[in-house]
Short mmCIF file of C-alpha atoms in Angstrom, two decimals:
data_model
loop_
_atom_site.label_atom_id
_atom_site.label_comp_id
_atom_site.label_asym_id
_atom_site.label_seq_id
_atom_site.Cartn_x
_atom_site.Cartn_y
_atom_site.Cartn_z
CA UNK U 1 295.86 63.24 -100.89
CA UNK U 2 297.25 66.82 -101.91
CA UNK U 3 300.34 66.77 -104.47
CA UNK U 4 302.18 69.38 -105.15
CA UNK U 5 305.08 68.15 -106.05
CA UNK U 6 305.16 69.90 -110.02
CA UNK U 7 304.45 73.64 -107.75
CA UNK U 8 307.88 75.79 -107.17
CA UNK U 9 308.21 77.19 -103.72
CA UNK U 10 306.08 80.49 -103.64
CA UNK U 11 306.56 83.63 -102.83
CA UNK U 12 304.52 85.32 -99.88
CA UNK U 13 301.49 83.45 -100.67
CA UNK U 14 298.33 84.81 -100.63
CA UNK U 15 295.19 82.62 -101.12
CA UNK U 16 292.27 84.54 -102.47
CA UNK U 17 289.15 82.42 -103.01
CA UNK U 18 285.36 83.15 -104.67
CA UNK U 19 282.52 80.69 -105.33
CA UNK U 20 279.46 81.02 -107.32
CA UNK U 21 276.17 80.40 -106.14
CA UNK U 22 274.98 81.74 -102.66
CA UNK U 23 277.70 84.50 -102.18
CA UNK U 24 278.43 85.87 -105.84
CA UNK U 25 275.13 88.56 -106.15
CA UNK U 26 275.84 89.26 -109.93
CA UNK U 27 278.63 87.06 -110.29
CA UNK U 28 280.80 89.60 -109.05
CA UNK U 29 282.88 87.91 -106.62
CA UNK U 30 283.72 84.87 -109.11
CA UNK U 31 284.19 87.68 -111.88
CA UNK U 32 287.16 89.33 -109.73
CA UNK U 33 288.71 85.97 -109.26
CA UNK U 34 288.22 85.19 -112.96
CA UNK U 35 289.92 88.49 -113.93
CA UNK U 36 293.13 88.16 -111.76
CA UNK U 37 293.51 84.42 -113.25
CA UNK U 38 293.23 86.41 -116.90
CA UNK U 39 295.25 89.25 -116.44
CA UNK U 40 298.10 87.16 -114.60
CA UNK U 41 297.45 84.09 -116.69
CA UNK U 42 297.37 81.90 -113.75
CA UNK U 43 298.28 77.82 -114.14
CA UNK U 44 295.84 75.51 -112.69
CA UNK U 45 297.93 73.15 -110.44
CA UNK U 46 294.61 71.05 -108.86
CA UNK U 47 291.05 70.14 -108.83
CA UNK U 48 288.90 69.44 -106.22
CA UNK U 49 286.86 65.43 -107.23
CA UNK U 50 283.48 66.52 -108.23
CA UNK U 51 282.19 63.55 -106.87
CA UNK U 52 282.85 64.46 -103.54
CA UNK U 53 280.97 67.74 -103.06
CA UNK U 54 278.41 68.28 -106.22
CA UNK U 55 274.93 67.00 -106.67
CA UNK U 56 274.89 66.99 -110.00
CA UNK U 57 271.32 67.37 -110.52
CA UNK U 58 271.56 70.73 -108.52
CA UNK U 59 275.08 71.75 -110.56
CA UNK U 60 274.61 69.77 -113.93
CA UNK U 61 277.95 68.85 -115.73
CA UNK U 62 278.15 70.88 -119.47
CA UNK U 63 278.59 69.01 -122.84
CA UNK U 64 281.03 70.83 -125.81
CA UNK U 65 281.96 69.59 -129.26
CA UNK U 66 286.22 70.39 -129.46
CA UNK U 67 287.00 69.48 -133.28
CA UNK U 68 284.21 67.00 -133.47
CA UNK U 69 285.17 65.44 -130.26
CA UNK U 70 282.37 65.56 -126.85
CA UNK U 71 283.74 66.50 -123.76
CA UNK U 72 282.02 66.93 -120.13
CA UNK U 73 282.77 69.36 -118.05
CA UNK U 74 282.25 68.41 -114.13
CA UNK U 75 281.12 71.50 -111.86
CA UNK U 76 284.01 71.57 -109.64
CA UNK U 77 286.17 74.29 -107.72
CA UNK U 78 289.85 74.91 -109.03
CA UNK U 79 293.36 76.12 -107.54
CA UNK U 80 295.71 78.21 -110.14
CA UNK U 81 299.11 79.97 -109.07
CA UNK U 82 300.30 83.20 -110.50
CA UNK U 83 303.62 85.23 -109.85
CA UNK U 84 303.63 88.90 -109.82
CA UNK U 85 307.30 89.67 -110.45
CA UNK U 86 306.84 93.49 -109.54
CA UNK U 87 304.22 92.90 -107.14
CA UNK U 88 304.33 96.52 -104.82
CA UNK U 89 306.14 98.44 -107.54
CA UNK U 90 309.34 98.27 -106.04
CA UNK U 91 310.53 95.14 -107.99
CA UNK U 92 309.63 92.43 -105.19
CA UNK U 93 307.88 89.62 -106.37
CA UNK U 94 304.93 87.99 -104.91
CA UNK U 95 302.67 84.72 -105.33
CA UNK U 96 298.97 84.32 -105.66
CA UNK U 97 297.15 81.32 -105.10
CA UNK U 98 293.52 81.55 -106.96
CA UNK U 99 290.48 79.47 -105.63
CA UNK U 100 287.58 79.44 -107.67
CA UNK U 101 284.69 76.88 -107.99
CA UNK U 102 280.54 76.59 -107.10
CA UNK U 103 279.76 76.54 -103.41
CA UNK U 104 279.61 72.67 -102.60
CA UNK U 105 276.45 71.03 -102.35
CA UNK U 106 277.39 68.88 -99.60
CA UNK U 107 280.30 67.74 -97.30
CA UNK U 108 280.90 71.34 -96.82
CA UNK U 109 283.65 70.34 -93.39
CA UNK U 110 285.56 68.31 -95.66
CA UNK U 111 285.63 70.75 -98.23
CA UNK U 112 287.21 73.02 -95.88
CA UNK U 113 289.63 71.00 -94.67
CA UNK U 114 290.78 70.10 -97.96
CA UNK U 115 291.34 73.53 -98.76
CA UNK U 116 292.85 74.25 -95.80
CA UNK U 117 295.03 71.64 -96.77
CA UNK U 118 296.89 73.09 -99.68
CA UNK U 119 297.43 76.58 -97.96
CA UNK U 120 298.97 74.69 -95.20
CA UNK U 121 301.62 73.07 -97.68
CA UNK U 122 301.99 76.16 -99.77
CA UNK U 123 303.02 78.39 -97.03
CA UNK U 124 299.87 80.72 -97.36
CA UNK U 125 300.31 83.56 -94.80
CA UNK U 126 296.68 85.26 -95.63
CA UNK U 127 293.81 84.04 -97.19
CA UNK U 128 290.76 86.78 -98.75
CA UNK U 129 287.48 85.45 -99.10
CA UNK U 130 285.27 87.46 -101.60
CA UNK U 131 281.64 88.14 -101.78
CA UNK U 132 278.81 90.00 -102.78
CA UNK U 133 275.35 90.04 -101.89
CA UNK U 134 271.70 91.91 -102.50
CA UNK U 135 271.47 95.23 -100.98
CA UNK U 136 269.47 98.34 -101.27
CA UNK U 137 272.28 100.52 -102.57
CA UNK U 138 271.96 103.00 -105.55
CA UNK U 139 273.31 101.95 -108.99
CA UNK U 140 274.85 105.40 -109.35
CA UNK U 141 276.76 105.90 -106.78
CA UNK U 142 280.05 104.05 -105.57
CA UNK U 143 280.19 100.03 -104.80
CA UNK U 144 279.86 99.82 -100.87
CA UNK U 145 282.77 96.93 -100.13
CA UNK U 146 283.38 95.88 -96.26
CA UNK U 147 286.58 94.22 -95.02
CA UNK U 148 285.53 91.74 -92.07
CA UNK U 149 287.33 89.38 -90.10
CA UNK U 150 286.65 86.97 -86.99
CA UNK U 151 290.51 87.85 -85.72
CA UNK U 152 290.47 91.03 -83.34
CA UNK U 153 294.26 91.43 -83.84
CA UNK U 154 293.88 91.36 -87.81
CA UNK U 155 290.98 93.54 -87.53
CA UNK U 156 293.57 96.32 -86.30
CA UNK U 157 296.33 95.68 -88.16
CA UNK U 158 294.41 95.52 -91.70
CA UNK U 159 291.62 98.31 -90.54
CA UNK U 160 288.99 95.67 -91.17
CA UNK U 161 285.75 95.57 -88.62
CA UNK U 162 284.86 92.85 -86.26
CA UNK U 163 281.99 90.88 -87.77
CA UNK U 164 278.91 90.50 -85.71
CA UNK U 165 276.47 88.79 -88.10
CA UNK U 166 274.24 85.93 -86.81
CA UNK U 167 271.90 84.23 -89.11
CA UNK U 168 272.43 81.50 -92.28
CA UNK U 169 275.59 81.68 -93.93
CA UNK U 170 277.05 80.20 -97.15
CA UNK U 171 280.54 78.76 -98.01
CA UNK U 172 282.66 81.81 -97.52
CA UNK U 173 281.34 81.86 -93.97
CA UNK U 174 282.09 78.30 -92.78
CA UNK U 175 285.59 78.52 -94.45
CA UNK U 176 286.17 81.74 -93.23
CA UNK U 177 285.69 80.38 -89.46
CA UNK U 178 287.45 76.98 -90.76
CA UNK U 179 290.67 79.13 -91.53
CA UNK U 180 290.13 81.44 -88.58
CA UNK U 181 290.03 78.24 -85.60
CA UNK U 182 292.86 76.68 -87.57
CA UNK U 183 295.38 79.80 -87.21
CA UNK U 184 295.56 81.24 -90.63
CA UNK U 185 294.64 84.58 -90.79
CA UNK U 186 291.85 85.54 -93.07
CA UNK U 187 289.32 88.12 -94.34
CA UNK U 188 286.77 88.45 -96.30
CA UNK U 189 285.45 91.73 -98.61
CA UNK U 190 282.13 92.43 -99.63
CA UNK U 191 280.64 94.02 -102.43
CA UNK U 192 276.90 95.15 -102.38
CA UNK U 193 274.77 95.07 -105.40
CA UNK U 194 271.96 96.68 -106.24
CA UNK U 195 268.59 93.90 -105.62
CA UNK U 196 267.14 96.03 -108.47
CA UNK U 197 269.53 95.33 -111.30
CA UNK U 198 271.17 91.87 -109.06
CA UNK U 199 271.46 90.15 -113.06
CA UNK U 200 274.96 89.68 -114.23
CA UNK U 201 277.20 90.23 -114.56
CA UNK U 202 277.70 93.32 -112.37
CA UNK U 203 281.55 94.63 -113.36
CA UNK U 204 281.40 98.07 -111.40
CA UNK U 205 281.23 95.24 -107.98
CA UNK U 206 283.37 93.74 -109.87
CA UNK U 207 285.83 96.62 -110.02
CA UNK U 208 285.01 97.60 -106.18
CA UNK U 209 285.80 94.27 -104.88
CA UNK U 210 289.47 94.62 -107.00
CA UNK U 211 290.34 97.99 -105.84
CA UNK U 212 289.56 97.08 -102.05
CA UNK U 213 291.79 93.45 -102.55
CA UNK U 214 294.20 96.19 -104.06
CA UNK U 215 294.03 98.29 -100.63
CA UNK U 216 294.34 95.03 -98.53
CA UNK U 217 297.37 93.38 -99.74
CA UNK U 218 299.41 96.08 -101.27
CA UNK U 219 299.42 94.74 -104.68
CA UNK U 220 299.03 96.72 -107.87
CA UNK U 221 295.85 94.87 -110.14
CA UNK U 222 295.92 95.44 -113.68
CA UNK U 223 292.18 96.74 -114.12
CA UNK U 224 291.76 96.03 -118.05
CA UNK U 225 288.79 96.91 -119.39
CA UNK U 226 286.67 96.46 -116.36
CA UNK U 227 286.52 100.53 -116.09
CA UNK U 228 285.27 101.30 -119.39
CA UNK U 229 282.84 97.80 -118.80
CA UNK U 230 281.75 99.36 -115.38
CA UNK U 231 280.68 102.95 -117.20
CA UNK U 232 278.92 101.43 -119.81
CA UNK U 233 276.87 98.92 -117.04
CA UNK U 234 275.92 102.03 -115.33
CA UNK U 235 274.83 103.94 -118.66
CA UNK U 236 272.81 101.36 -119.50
CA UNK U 237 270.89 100.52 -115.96
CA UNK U 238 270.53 104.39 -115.95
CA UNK U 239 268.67 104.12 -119.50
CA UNK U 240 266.91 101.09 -117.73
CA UNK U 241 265.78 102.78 -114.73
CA UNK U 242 264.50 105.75 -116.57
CA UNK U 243 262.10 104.58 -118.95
CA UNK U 244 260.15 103.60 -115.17
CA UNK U 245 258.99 106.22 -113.10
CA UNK U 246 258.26 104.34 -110.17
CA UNK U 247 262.12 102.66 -110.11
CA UNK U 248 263.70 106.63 -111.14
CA UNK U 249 261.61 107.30 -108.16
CA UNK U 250 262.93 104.60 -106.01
CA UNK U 251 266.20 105.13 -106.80
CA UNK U 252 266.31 108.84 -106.30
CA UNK U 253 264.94 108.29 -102.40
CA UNK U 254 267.80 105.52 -102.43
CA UNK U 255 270.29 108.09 -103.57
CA UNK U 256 269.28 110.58 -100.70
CA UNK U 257 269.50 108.13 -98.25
CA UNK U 258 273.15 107.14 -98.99
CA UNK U 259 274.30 110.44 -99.20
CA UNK U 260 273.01 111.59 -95.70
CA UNK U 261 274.43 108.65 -94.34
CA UNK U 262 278.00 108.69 -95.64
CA UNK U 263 278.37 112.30 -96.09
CA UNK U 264 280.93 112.23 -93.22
CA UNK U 265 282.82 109.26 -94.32
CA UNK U 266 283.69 110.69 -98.04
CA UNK U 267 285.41 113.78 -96.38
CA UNK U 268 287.55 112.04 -94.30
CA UNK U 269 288.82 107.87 -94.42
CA UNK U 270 287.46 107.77 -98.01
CA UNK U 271 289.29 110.52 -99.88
CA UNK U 272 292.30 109.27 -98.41
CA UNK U 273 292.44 105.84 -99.26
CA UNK U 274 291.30 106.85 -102.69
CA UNK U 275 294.93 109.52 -102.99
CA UNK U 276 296.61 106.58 -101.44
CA UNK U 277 295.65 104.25 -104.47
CA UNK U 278 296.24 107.04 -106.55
CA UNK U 279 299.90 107.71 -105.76
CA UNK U 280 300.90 103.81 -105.79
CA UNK U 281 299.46 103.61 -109.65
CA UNK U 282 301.19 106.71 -110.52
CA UNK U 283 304.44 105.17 -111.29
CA UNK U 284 305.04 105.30 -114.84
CA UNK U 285 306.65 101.82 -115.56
CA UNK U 286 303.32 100.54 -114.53
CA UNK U 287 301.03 101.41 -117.46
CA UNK U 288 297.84 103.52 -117.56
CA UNK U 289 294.91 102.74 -114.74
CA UNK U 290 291.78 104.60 -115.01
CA UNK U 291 290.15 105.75 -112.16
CA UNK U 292 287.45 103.51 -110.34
CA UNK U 293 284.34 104.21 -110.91
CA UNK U 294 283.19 102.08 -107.16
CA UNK U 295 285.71 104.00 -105.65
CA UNK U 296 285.27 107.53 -103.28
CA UNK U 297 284.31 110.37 -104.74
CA UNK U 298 287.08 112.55 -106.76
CA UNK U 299 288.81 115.25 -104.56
CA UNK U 300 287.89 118.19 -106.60
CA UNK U 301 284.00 116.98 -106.43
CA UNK U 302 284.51 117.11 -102.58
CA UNK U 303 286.56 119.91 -102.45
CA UNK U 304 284.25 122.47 -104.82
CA UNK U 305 281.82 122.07 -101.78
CA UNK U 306 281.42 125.50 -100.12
CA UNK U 307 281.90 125.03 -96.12
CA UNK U 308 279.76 126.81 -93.69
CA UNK U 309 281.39 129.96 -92.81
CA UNK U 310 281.07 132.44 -89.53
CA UNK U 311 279.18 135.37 -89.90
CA UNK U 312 281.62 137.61 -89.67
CA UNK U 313 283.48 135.93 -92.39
CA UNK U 314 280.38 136.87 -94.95
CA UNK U 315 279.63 139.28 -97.24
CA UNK U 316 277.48 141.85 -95.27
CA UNK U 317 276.90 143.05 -91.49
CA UNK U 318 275.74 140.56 -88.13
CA UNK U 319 271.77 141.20 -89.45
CA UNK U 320 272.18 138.51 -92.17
CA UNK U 321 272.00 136.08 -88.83
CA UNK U 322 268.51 137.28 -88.53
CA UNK U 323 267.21 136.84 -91.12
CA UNK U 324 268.03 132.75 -90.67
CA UNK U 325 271.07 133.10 -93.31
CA UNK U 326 273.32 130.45 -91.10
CA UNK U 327 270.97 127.60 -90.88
CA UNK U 328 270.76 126.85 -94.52
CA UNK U 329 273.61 123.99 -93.94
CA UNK U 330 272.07 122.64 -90.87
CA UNK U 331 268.76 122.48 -92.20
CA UNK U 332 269.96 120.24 -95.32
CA UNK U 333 271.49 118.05 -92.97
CA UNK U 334 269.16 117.36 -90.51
CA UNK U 335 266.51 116.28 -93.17
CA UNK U 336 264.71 113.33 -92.44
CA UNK U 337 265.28 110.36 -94.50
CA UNK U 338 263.05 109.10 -97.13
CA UNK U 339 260.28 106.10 -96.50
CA UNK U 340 262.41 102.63 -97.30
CA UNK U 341 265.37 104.47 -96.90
CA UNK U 342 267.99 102.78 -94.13
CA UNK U 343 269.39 105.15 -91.44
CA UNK U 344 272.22 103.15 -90.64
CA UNK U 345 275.47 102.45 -92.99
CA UNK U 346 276.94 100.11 -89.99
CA UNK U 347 277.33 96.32 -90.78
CA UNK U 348 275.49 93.58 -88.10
CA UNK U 349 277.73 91.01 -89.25
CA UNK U 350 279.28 87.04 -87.66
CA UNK U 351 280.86 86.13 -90.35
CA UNK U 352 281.75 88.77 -93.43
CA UNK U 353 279.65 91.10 -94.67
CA UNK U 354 278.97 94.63 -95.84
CA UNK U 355 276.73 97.13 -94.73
CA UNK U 356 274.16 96.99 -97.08
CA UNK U 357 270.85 94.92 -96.61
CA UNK U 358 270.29 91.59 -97.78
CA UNK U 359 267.56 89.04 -98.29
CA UNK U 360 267.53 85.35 -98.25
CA UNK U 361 269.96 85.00 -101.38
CA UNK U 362 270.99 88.36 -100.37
CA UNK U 363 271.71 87.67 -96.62
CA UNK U 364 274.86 86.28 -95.38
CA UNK U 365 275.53 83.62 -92.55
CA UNK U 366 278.94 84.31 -91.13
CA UNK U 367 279.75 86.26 -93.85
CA UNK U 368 277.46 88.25 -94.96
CA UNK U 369 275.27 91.41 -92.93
CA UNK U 370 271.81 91.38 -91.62
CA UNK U 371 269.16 93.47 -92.91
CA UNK U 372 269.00 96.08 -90.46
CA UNK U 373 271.89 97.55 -91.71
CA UNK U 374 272.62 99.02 -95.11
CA UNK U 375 272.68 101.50 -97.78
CA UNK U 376 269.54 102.77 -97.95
CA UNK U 377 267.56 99.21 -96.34
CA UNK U 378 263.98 99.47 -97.51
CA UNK U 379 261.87 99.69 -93.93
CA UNK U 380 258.94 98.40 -95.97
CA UNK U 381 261.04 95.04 -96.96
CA UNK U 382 260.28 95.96 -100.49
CA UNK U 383 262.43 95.48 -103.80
CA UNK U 384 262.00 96.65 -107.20
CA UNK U 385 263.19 94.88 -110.27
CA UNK U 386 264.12 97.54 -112.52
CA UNK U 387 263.33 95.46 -115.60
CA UNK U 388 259.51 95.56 -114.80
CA UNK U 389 259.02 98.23 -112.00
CA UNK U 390 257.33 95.58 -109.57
CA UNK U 391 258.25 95.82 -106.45
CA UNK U 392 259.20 92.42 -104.38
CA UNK U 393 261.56 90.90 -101.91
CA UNK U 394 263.05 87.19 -102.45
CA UNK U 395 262.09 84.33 -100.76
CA UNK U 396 263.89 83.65 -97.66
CA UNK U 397 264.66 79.59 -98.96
CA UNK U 398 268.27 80.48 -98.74
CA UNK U 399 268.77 79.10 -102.24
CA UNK U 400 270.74 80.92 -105.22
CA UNK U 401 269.36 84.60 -106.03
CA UNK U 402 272.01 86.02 -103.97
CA UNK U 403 273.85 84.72 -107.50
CA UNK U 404 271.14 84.66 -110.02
CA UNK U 405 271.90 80.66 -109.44
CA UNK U 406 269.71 78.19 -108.25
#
């Protein structure tokens, strides 16, 4: 039985939900969740019974000492409530409603339904699903993060994409389709995180996922720390990656292959939902934001890029055309990509996923993309862990690396 009888009437309720296990590569879709609850100081209103949907030799209960005193901790998922009271800047308030727990080991229907359940009697008009999973994307360049949805109209309304994923699928998927055949409109976002470095946590997927839910539902995120935590993750995977020649290596062909294949993306769509976030966090009242490190490129690194010109509009006569001066820019673009390198940045997705490639902790069911699509996607179904330069590719069991979580 739900009771919410203590909970004031909300605001524009939005439900945004994350679960470890399956669906959190590097914890960083839990993380995101986990920061909101911080920063907005969310207060738990209900608990799902443990009993109902843990095995608890799979998700053990914890044991802490508080002033002498033992108490267990049950593995369990969680609902908090936070108001924003100047939610879009303007002074109009809005209401989150924060879901957070470990992917159920069984009972998975009613699960859904009984989350389903409190939207329903909290008036929630959109509920975000987040994610991340194993991909073969670079560590230095930005977080790839896909919106997808099983609602064509929402799809166009909320410039998300249509997802077309068939395979397994983890708890974001079946409650994504549970919300989507019951009438509440839902999404789910994406981030993709390097199989390399897949430890966590991960904060610059972290930061990706926040700036995208940012983008989504129009409402300003106090980022914290996570900036400065994202920079010095990335210094330190670069230090990492480049006492191994064989991972710089493997990166570097990584790198190529994600530029060629979203070259045309971070001059157009990119760039301007990057100004966009920049003018909404401009507003003084609002306190300092640094800039995303996940995000697009900055517009003067774009912009300092020379564009082919005619002939005529060089330095010189029509004879520098002879001599083969004009191809230069076609032949850089029409260079073949690396070996392991993915050709396509497209997601194959059913049920919410990104573009990049995943494995068996790494591929999605509804919700997450299938490994022919991807940032860079290794043809040769190879990984390499970037602690120890071997290269290898998870099991396909289905069973917690997607997380680091068994």
């Amino acid at each position: 039985m739900i009771e919410l009888e203590g909970l004031p009437e909300l605001v524009d309720p939005v439900m945004i939900c994350a679960f470890e296990g399956w669906n959190d590569a590097g914890d960083a879709a839990s993380s995101a969740v986990g920061h909101l609850d911080r920063e907005w100081k969310g207060e738990v209103f209900a608990s799902l019974d443990a009993e109902d949907y843990y095995d608890f030799q799979v998700n053990r209960p914890t044991v802490t000492l508080h002033g002498g005193v033992r108490k267990v901790t049950w593995p369990t998922t969680q609902l908090s409530a936070v108001r924003i009271a100047d939610a879009d800047g303007k002074g109009n308030p809005r209401d989150l409603v924060l879901v957070r727990g470990i992917e159920p080991s069984m009972r998975w229907r009613s699960f859904c339904n009984e989350i389903l359940g409190f939207a329903h009697e909290l008036g929630v008009e959109l509920v975000v699903l987040l994610g991340a999973l194993l991909g073969d994307t670079p560590h230095t360049r930005p977080v790839p993060v896909t919106g997808v949805t099983s609602d064509p109209e929402l799809a166009v309304s909320m410039d998300l994409e249509e997802t077309r994923y068939e395979g397994p699928t983890g708890i974001v998927g079946i409650l994504q389709e549970a919300c989507t055949h019951a009438g509440v409109p839902t999404a789910s976002l994406w981030a993709a995180v390097p199989h390399y470095v897949s430890q966590p946590p991960n904060p610059k997927a972290t930061l990706a996922l926040l700036n995208r839910l940012d983008d989504l539902i129009g409402v300003r995120i106090p980022l914290g720390e996570l900036p400065e935590d994202a920079r010095a993750w990335q210094l330190g995977v670069d230090q990492l990656a480049a006492e191994d020649t064989e991972v710089a290596e493997y990166v570097q062909t990584l790198e190529e292959a994600r530029d060629t294949a979203e070259l045309p993306e971070a001059s157009g769509e990119a760039i301007a939902r990057e100004f966009e976030r920049y003018l909404r966090r401009r507003d003084p009242g609002a306190g300092p934001y640094l800039r995303d490190l996940s995000g697009p490129q900055p517009l003067a690194d774009l912009t300092e890029r020379e564009e082919p010109r005619a002939p005529e509009e060089r330095d010189g006569d029509s004879e520098d055309d002879e001599d083969g001066g004009g191809t230069d820019a076609a032949e850089g673009a029409a260079e073949p990509e690396a070996d392991g390198a993915g050709k396509d940045s497209g997601t194959a997705e059913d049920d919410g996923d990104t573009g990049a490639a995943e494995d068996a902790d790494a591929t999605e069911g509804p919700d997450g993309p299938d490994r022919s699509a991807g940032d860079g996607a290794s043809d040769d179904g190879t990984d390499t862990d970037a602690g120890t330069g071997d290269r290898k590719r998870p099991g396909r069991d289905g069973e917690g690396e997607a997380g680091g979580k068994d």
